[in-house]
PDB file of C-alpha atoms (C1' of nucleotides) in Angstrom:
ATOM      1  CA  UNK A   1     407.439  27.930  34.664  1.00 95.00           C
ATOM      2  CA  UNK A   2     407.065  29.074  38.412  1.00 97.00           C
ATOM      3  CA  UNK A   3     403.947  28.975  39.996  1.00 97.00           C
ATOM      4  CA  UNK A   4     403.359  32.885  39.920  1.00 97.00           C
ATOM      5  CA  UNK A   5     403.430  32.803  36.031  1.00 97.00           C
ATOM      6  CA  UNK A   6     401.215  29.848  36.106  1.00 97.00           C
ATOM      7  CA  UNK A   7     398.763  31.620  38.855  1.00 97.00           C
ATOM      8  CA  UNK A   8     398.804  34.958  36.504  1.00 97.00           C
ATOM      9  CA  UNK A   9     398.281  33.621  33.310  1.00 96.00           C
ATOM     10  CA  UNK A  10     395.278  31.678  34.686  1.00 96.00           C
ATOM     11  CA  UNK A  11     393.666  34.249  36.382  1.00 96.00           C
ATOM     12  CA  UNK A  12     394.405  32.708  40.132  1.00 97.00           C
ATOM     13  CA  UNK A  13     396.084  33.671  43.027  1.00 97.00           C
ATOM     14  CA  UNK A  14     399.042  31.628  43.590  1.00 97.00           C
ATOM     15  CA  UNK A  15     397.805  30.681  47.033  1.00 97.00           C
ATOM     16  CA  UNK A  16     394.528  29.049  45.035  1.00 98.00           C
ATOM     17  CA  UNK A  17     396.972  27.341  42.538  1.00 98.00           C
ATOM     18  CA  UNK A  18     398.718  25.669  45.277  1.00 97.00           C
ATOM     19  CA  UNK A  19     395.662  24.301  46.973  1.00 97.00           C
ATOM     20  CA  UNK A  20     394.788  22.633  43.910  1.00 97.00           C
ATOM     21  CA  UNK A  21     398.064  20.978  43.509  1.00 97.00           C
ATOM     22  CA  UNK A  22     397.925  20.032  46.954  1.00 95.00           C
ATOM     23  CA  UNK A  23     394.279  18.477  46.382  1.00 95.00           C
ATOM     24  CA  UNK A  24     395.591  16.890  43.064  1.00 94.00           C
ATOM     25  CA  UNK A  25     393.578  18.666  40.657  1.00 96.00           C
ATOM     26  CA  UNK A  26     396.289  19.990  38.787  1.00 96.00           C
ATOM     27  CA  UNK A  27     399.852  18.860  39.805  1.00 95.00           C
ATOM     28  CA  UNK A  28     402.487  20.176  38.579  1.00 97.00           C
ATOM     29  CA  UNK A  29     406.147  18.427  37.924  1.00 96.00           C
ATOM     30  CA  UNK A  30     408.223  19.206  41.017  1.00 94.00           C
ATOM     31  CA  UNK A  31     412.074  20.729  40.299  1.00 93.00           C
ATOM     32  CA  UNK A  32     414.181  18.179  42.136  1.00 89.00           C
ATOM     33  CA  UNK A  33     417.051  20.944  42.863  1.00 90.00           C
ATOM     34  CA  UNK A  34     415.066  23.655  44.406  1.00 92.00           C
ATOM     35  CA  UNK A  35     411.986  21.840  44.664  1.00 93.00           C
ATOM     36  CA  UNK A  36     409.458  24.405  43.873  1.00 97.00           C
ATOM     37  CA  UNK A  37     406.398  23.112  41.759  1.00 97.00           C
ATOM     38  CA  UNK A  38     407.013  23.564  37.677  1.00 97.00           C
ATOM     39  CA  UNK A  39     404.483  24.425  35.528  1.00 97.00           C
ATOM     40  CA  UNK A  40     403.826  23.509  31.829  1.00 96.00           C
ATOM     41  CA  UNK A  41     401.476  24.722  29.048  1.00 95.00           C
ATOM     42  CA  UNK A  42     399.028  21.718  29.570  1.00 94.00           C
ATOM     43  CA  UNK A  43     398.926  22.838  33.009  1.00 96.00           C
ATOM     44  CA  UNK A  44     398.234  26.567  32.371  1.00 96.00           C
ATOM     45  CA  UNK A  45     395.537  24.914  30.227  1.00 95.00           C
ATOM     46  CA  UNK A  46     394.314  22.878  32.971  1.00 96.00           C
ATOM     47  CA  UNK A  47     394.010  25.974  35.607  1.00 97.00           C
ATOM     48  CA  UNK A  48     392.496  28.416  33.181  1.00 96.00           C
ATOM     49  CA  UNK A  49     389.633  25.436  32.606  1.00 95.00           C
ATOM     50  CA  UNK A  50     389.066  24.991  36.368  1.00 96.00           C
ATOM     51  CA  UNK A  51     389.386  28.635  36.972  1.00 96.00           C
ATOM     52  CA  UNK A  52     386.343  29.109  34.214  1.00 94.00           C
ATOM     53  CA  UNK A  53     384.715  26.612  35.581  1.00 94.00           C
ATOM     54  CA  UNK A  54     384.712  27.858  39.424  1.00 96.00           C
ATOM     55  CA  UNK A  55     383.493  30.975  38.212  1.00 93.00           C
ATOM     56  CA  UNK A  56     380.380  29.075  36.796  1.00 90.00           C
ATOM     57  CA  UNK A  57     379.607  28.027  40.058  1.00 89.00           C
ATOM     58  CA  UNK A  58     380.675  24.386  39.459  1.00 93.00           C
ATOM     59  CA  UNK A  59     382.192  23.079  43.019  1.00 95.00           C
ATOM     60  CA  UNK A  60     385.974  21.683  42.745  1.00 96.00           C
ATOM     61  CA  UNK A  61     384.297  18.381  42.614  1.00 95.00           C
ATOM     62  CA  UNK A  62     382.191  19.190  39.979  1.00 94.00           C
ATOM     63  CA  UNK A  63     385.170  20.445  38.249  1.00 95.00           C
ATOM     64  CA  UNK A  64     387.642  17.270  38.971  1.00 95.00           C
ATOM     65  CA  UNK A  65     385.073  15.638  37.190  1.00 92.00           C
ATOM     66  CA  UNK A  66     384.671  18.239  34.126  1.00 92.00           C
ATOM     67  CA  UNK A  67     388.524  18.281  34.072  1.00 93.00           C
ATOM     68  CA  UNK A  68     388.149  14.383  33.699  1.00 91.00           C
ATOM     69  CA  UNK A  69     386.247  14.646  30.971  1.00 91.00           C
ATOM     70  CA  UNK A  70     388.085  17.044  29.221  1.00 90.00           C
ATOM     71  CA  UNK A  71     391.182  15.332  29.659  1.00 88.00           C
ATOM     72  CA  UNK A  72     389.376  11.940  28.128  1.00 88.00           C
ATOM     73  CA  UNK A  73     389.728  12.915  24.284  1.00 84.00           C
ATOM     74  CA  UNK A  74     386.832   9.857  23.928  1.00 86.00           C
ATOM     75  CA  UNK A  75     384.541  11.087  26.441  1.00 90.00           C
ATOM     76  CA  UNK A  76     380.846  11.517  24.929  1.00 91.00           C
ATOM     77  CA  UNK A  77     379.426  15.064  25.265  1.00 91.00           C
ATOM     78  CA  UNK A  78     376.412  13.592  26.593  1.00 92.00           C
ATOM     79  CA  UNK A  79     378.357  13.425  30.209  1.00 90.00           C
ATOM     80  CA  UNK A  80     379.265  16.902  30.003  1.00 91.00           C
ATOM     81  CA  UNK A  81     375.961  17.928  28.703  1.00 92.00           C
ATOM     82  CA  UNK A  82     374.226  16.088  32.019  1.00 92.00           C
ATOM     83  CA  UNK A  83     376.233  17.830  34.657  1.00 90.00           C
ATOM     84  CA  UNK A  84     375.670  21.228  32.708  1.00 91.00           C
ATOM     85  CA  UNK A  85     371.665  20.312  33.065  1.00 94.00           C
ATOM     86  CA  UNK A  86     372.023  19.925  36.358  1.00 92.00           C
ATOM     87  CA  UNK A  87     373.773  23.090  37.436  1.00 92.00           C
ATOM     88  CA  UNK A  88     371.416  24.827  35.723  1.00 93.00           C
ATOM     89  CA  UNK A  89     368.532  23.100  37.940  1.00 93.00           C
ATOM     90  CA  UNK A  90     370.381  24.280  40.992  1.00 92.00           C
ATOM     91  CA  UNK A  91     371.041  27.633  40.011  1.00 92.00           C
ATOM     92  CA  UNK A  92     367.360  27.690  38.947  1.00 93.00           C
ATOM     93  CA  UNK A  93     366.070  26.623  42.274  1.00 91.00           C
ATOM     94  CA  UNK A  94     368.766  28.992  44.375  1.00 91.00           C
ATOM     95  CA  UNK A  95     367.205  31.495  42.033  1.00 92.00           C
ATOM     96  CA  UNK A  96     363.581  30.484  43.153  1.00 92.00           C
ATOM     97  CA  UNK A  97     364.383  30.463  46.864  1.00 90.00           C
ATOM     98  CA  UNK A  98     366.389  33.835  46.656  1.00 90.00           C
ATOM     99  CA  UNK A  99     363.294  35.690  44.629  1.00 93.00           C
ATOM    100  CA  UNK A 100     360.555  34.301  47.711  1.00 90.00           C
ATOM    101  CA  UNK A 101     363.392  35.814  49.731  1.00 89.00           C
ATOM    102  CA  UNK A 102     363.324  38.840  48.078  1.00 91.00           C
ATOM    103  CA  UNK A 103     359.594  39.139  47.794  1.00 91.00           C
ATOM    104  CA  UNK A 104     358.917  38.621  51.543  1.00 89.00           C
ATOM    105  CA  UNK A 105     361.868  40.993  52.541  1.00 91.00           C
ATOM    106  CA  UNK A 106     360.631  43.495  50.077  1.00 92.00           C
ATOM    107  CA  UNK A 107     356.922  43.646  51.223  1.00 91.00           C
ATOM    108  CA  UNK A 108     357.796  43.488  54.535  1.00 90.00           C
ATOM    109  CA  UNK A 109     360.326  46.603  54.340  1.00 90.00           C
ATOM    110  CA  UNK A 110     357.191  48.359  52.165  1.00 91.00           C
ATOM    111  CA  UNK A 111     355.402  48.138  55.236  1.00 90.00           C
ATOM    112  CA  UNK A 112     357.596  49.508  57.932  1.00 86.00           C
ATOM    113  CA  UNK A 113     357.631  53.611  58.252  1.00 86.00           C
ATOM    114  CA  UNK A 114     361.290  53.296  58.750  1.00 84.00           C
ATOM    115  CA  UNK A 115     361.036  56.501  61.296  1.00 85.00           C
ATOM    116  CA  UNK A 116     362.270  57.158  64.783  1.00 87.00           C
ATOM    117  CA  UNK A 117     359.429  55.279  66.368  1.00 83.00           C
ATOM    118  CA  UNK A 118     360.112  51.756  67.782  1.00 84.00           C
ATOM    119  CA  UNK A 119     357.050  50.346  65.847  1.00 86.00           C
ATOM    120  CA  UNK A 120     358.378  48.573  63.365  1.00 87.00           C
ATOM    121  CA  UNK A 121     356.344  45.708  61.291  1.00 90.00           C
ATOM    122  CA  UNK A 122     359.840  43.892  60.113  1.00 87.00           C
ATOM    123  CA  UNK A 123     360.656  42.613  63.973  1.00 88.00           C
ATOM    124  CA  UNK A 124     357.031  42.030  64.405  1.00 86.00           C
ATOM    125  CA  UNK A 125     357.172  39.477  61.263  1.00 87.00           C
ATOM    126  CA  UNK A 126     360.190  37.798  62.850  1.00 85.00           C
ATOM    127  CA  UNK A 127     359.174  37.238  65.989  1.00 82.00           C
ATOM    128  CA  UNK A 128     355.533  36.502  65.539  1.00 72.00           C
ATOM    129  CA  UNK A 129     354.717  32.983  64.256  1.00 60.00           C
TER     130      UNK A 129
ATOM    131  CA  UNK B   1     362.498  23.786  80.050  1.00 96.00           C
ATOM    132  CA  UNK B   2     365.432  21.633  78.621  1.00 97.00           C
ATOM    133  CA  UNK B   3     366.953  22.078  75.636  1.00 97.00           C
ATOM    134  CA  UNK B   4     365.650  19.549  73.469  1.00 97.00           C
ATOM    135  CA  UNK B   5     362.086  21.264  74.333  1.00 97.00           C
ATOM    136  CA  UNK B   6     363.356  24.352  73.702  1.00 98.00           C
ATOM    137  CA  UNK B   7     365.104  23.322  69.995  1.00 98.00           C
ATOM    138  CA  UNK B   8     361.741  21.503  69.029  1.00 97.00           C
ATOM    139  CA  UNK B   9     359.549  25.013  69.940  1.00 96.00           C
ATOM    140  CA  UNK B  10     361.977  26.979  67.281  1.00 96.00           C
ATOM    141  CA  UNK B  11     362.110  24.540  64.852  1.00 96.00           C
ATOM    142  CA  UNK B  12     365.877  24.043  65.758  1.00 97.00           C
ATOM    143  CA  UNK B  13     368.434  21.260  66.075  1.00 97.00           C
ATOM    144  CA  UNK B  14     369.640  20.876  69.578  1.00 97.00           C
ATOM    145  CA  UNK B  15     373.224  21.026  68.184  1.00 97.00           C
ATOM    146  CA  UNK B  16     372.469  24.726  66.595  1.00 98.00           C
ATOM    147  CA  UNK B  17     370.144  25.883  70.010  1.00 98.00           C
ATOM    148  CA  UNK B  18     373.844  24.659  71.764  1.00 97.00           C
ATOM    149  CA  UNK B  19     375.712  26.436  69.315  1.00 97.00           C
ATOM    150  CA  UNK B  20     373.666  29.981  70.180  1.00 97.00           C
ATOM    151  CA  UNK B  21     374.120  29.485  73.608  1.00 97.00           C
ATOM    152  CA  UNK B  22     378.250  29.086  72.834  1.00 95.00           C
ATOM    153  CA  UNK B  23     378.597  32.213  70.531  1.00 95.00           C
ATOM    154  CA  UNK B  24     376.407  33.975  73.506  1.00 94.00           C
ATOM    155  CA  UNK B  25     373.416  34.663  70.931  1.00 96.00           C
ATOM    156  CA  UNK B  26     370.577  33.290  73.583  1.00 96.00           C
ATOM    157  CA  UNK B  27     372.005  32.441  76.915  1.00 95.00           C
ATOM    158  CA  UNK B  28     369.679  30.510  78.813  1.00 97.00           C
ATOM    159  CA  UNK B  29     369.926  30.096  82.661  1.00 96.00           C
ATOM    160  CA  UNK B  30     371.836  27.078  83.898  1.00 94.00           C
ATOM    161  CA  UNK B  31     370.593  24.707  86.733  1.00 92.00           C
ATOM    162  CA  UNK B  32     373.391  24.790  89.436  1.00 88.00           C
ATOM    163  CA  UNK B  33     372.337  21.434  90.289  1.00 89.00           C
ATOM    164  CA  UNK B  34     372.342  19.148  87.051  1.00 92.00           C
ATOM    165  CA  UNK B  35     374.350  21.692  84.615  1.00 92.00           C
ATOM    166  CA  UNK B  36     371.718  21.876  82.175  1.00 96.00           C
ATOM    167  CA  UNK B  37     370.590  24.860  80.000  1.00 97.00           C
ATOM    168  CA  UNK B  38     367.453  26.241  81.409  1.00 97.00           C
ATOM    169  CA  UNK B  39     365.104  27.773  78.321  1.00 97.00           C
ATOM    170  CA  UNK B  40     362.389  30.103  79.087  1.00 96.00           C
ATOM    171  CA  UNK B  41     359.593  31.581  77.124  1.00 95.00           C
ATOM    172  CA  UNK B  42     361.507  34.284  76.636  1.00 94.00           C
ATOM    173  CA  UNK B  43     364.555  32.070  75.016  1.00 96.00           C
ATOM    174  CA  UNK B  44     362.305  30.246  72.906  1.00 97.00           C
ATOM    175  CA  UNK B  45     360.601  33.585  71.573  1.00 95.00           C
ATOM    176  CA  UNK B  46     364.095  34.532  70.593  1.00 96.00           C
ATOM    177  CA  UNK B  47     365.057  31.444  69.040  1.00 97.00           C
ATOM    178  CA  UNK B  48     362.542  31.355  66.864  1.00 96.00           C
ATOM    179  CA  UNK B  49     363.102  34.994  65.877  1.00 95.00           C
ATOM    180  CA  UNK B  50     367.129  34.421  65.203  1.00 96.00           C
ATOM    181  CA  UNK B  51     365.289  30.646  63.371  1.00 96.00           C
ATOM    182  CA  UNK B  52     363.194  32.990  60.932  1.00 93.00           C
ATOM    183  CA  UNK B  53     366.106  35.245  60.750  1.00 94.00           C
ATOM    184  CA  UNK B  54     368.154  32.877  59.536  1.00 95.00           C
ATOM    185  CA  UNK B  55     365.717  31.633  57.188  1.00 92.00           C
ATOM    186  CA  UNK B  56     365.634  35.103  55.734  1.00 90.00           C
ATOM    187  CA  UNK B  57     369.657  34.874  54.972  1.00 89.00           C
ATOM    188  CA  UNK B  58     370.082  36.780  57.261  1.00 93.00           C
ATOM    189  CA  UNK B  59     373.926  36.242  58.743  1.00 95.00           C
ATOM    190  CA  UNK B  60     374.280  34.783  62.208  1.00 96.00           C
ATOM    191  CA  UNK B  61     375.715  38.588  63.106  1.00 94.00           C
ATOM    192  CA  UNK B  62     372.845  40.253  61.519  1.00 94.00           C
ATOM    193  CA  UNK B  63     370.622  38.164  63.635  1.00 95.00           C
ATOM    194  CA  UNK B  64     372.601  39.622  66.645  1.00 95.00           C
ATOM    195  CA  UNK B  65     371.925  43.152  65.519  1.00 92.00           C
ATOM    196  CA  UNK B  66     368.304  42.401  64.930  1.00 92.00           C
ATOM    197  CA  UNK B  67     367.990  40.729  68.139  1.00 93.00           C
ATOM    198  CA  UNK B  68     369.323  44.002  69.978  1.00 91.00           C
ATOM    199  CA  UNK B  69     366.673  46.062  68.376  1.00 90.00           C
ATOM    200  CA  UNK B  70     363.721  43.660  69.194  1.00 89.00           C
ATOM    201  CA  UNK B  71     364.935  43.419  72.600  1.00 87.00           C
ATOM    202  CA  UNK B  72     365.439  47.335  72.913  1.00 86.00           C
ATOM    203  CA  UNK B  73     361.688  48.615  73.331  1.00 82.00           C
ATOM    204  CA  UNK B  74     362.807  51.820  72.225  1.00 84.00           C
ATOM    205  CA  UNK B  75     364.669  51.307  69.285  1.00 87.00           C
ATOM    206  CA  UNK B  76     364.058  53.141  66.301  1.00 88.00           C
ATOM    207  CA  UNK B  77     362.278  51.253  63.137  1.00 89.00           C
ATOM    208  CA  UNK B  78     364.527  52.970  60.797  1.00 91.00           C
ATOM    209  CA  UNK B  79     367.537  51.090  61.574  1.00 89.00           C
ATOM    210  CA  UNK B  80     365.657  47.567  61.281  1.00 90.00           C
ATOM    211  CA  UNK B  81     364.809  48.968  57.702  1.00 92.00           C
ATOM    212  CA  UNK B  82     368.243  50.043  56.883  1.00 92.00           C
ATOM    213  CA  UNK B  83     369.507  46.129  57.619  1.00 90.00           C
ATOM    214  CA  UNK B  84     366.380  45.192  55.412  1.00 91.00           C
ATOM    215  CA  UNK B  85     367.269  47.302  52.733  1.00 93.00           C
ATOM    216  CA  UNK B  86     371.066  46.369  52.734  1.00 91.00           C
ATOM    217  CA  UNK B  87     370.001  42.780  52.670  1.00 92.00           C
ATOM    218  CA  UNK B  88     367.720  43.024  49.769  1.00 93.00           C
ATOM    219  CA  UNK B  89     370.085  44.538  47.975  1.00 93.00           C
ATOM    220  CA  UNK B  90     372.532  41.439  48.370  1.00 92.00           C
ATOM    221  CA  UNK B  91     370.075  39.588  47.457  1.00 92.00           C
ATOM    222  CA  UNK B  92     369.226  41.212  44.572  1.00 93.00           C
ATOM    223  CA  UNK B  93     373.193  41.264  43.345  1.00 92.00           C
ATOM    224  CA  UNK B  94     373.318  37.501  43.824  1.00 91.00           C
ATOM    225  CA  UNK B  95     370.556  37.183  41.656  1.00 93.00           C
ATOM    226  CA  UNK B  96     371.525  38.942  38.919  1.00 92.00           C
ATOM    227  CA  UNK B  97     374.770  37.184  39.365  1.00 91.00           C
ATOM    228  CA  UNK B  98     373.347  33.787  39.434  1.00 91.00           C
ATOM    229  CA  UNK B  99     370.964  34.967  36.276  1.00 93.00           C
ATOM    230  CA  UNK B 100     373.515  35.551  34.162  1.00 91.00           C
ATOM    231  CA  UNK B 101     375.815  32.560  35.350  1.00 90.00           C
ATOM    232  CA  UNK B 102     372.052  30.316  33.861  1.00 92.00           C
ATOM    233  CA  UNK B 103     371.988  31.793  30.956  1.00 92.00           C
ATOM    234  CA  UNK B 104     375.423  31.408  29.763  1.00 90.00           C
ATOM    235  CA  UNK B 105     375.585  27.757  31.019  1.00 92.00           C
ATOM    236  CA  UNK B 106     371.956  27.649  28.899  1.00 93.00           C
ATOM    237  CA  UNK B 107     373.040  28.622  25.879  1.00 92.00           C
ATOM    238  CA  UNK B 108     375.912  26.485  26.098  1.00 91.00           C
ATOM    239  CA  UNK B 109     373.916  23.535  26.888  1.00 91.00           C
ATOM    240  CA  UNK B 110     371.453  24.145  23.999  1.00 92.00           C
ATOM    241  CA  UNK B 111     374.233  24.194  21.535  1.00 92.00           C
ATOM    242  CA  UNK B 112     375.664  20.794  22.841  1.00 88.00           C
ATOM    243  CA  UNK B 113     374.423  17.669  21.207  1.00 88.00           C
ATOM    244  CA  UNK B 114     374.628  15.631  24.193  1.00 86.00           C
ATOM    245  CA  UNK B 115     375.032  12.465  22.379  1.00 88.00           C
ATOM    246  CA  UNK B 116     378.137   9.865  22.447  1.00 90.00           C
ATOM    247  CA  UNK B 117     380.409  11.746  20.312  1.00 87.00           C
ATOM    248  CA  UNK B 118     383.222  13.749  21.931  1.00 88.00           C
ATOM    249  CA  UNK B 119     383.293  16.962  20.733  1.00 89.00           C
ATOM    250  CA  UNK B 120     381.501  19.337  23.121  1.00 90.00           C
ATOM    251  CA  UNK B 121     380.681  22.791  22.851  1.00 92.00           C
ATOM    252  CA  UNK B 122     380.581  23.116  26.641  1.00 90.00           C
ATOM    253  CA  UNK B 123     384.049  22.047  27.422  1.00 90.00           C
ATOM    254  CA  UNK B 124     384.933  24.072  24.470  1.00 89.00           C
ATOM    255  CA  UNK B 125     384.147  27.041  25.592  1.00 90.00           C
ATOM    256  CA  UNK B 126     385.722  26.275  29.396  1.00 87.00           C
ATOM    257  CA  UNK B 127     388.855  25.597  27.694  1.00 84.00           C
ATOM    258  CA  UNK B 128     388.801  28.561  25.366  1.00 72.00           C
ATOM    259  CA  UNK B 129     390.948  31.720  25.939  1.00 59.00           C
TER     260      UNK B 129
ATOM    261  C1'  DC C   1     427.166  41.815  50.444  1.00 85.36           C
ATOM    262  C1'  DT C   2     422.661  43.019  50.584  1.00 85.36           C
ATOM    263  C1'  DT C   3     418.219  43.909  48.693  1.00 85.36           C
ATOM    264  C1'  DT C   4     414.270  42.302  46.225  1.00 85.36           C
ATOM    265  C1'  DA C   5     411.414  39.005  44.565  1.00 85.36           C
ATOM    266  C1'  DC C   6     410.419  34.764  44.332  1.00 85.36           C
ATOM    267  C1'  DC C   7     409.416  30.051  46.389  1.00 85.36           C
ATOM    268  C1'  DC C   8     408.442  26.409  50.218  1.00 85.36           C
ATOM    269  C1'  DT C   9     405.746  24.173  54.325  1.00 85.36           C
ATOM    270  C1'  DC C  10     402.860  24.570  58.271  1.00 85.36           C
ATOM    271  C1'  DC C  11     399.242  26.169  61.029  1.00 85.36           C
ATOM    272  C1'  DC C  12     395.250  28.914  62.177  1.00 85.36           C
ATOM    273  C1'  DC C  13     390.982  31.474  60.556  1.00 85.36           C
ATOM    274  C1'  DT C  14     386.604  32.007  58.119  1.00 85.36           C
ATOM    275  C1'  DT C  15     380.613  30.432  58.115  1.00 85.36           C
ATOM    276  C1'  DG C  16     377.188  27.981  60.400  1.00 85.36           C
ATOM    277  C1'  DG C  17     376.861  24.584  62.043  1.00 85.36           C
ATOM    278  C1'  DT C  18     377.066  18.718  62.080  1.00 85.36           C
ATOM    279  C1'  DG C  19     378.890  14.304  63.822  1.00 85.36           C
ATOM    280  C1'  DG C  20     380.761  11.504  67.172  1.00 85.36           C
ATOM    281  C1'  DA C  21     383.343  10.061  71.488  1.00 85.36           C
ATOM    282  C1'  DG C  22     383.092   9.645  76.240  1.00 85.36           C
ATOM    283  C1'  DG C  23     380.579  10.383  80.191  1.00 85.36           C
ATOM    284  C1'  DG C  24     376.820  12.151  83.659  1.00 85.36           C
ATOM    285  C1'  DT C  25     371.705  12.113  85.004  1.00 85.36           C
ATOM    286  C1'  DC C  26     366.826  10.944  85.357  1.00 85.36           C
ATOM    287  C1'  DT C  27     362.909   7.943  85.158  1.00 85.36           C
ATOM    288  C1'  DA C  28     360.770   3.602  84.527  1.00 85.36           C
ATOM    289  C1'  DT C  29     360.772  -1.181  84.674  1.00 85.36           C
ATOM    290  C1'  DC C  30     362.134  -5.803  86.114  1.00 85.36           C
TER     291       DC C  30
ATOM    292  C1'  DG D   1     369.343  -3.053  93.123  1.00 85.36           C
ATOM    293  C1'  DA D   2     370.384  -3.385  88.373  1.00 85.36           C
ATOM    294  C1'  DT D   3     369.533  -1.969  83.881  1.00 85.36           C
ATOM    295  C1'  DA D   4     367.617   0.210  79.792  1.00 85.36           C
ATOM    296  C1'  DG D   5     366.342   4.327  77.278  1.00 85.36           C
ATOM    297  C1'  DA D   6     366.126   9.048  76.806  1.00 85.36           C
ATOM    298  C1'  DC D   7     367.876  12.896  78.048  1.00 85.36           C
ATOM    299  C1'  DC D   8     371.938  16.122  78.925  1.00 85.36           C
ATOM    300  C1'  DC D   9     377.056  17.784  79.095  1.00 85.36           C
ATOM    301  C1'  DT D  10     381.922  19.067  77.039  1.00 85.36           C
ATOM    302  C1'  DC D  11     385.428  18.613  73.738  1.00 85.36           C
ATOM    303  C1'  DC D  12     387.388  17.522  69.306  1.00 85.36           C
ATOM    304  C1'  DA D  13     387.217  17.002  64.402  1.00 85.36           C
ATOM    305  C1'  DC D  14     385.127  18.038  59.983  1.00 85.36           C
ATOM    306  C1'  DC D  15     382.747  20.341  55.651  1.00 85.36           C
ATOM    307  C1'  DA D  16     383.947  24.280  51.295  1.00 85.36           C
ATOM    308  C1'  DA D  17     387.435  26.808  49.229  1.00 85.36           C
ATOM    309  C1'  DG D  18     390.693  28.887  50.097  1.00 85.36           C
ATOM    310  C1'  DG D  19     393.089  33.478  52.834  1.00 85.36           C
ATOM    311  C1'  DG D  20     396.641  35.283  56.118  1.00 85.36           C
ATOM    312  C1'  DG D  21     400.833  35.139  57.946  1.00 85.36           C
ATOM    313  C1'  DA D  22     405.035  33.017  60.291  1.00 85.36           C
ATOM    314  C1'  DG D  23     409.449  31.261  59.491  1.00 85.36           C
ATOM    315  C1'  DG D  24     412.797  29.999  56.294  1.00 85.36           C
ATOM    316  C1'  DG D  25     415.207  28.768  51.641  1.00 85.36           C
ATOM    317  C1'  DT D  26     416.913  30.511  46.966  1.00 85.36           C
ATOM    318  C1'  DA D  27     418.200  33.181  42.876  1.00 85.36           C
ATOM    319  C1'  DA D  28     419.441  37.199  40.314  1.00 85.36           C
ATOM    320  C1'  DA D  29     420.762  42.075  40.319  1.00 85.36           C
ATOM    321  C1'  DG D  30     423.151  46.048  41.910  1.00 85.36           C
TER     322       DG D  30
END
DNA sequence: CTTTACCCTCCCCTTGGTGGAGGGTCTATC
DNA sequence: GATAGACCCTCCACCAAGGGGAGGGTAAAG
């Protein structure tokens, strides 16, 4: 099938299907005649997979890899299982940072009247040391 | 003062106090003679404003607007909370995103044996309609 | 014969800088 | 006077992960 079909039934934009044949993460065979790129099942399969796995935050690396495994009917789950554990220790320590983020912000807006007066305890924060 | 002073006093990299000075966020003076930036106090007070800014994910054109209402003496505090506000709230979407994202990816590492055999609930599931 | 809907490649743009090449300047030391 | 080391400058290329659009080819339908 064409690449739009292949983009649609993945959930992609056909520009984002493109750049991953043109990284070789999922290449399609190429028509020789008209040469646009044609798609298979396996490679619907293959898109949907990355696509799923983007939107877990794993980066396209993380997801060559993944898509490696996946591929390797042999591969042992432990693999899989490790680079799972360590997204989650990412995610958990974004989540950390972004919560002290929030905290900080959060106080500091609690303190400032928010009025028409120039006072404000927010800019004082920033610019103090 | 020069600019690697300058970079060390806000906790900066040369590179990014260079990069400022290029997107016009803190213009220092220049010396006619050598062609060097030229930081003052005043420079340095506002790097390390935009440096805590930054720090507070803040975007580099937030930073501008909050710059423009701790230079203006007059500015109204409201308007410094309303950027607060707006930014907690980002934060707080990007943590319930990345919340949710952890505990799916949890619950599929818990029910993954993570031993040498291949068959993985993780990939499973990534491959899965 | 023309419209419509595809497809292709190629290049620039984004964010917030980082790295390096190639070269000028200043001060100290030999 | 030469040279070394520590500064500084500009300009170009690069990172992630694509998005936007130009310019052009192709295929089927009316």
């Amino acid at each position: 099938m064409q690449i739009g079909e292949a983009a649609r039934r993945a959930g992609l934009t056909v520009k984002t299907v493109r750049y991953y044949a043109n990284i070789g993460m999922v290449s399609p065979r190429q028509d020789a005649a008209t040469g646009y790129r044609d798609y298979g099942e396996d490679d619907v399969a293959k898109l949907q997979f990355v696509g799923k796995a983007r939107r877990f935050d794993f980066s396209v690396g993380e997801c060559r890899e993944l898509l490696g495994l996946y591929e390797d009917r042999n591969r042992p789950s432990r693999e899989v299982k490790a680079l799972t554990i360590k997204k989650i220790g990412e995610i958990d320590a974004r989540l950390a940072e972004l919560q002290s983020l929030k905290d900080e912000l959060s106080s500091l807006a609690a303190s400032c009247d928010g009025d028409h007066r120039p006072d404000c305890p927010i800019l004082n924060a920033l610019s103090g040391g």
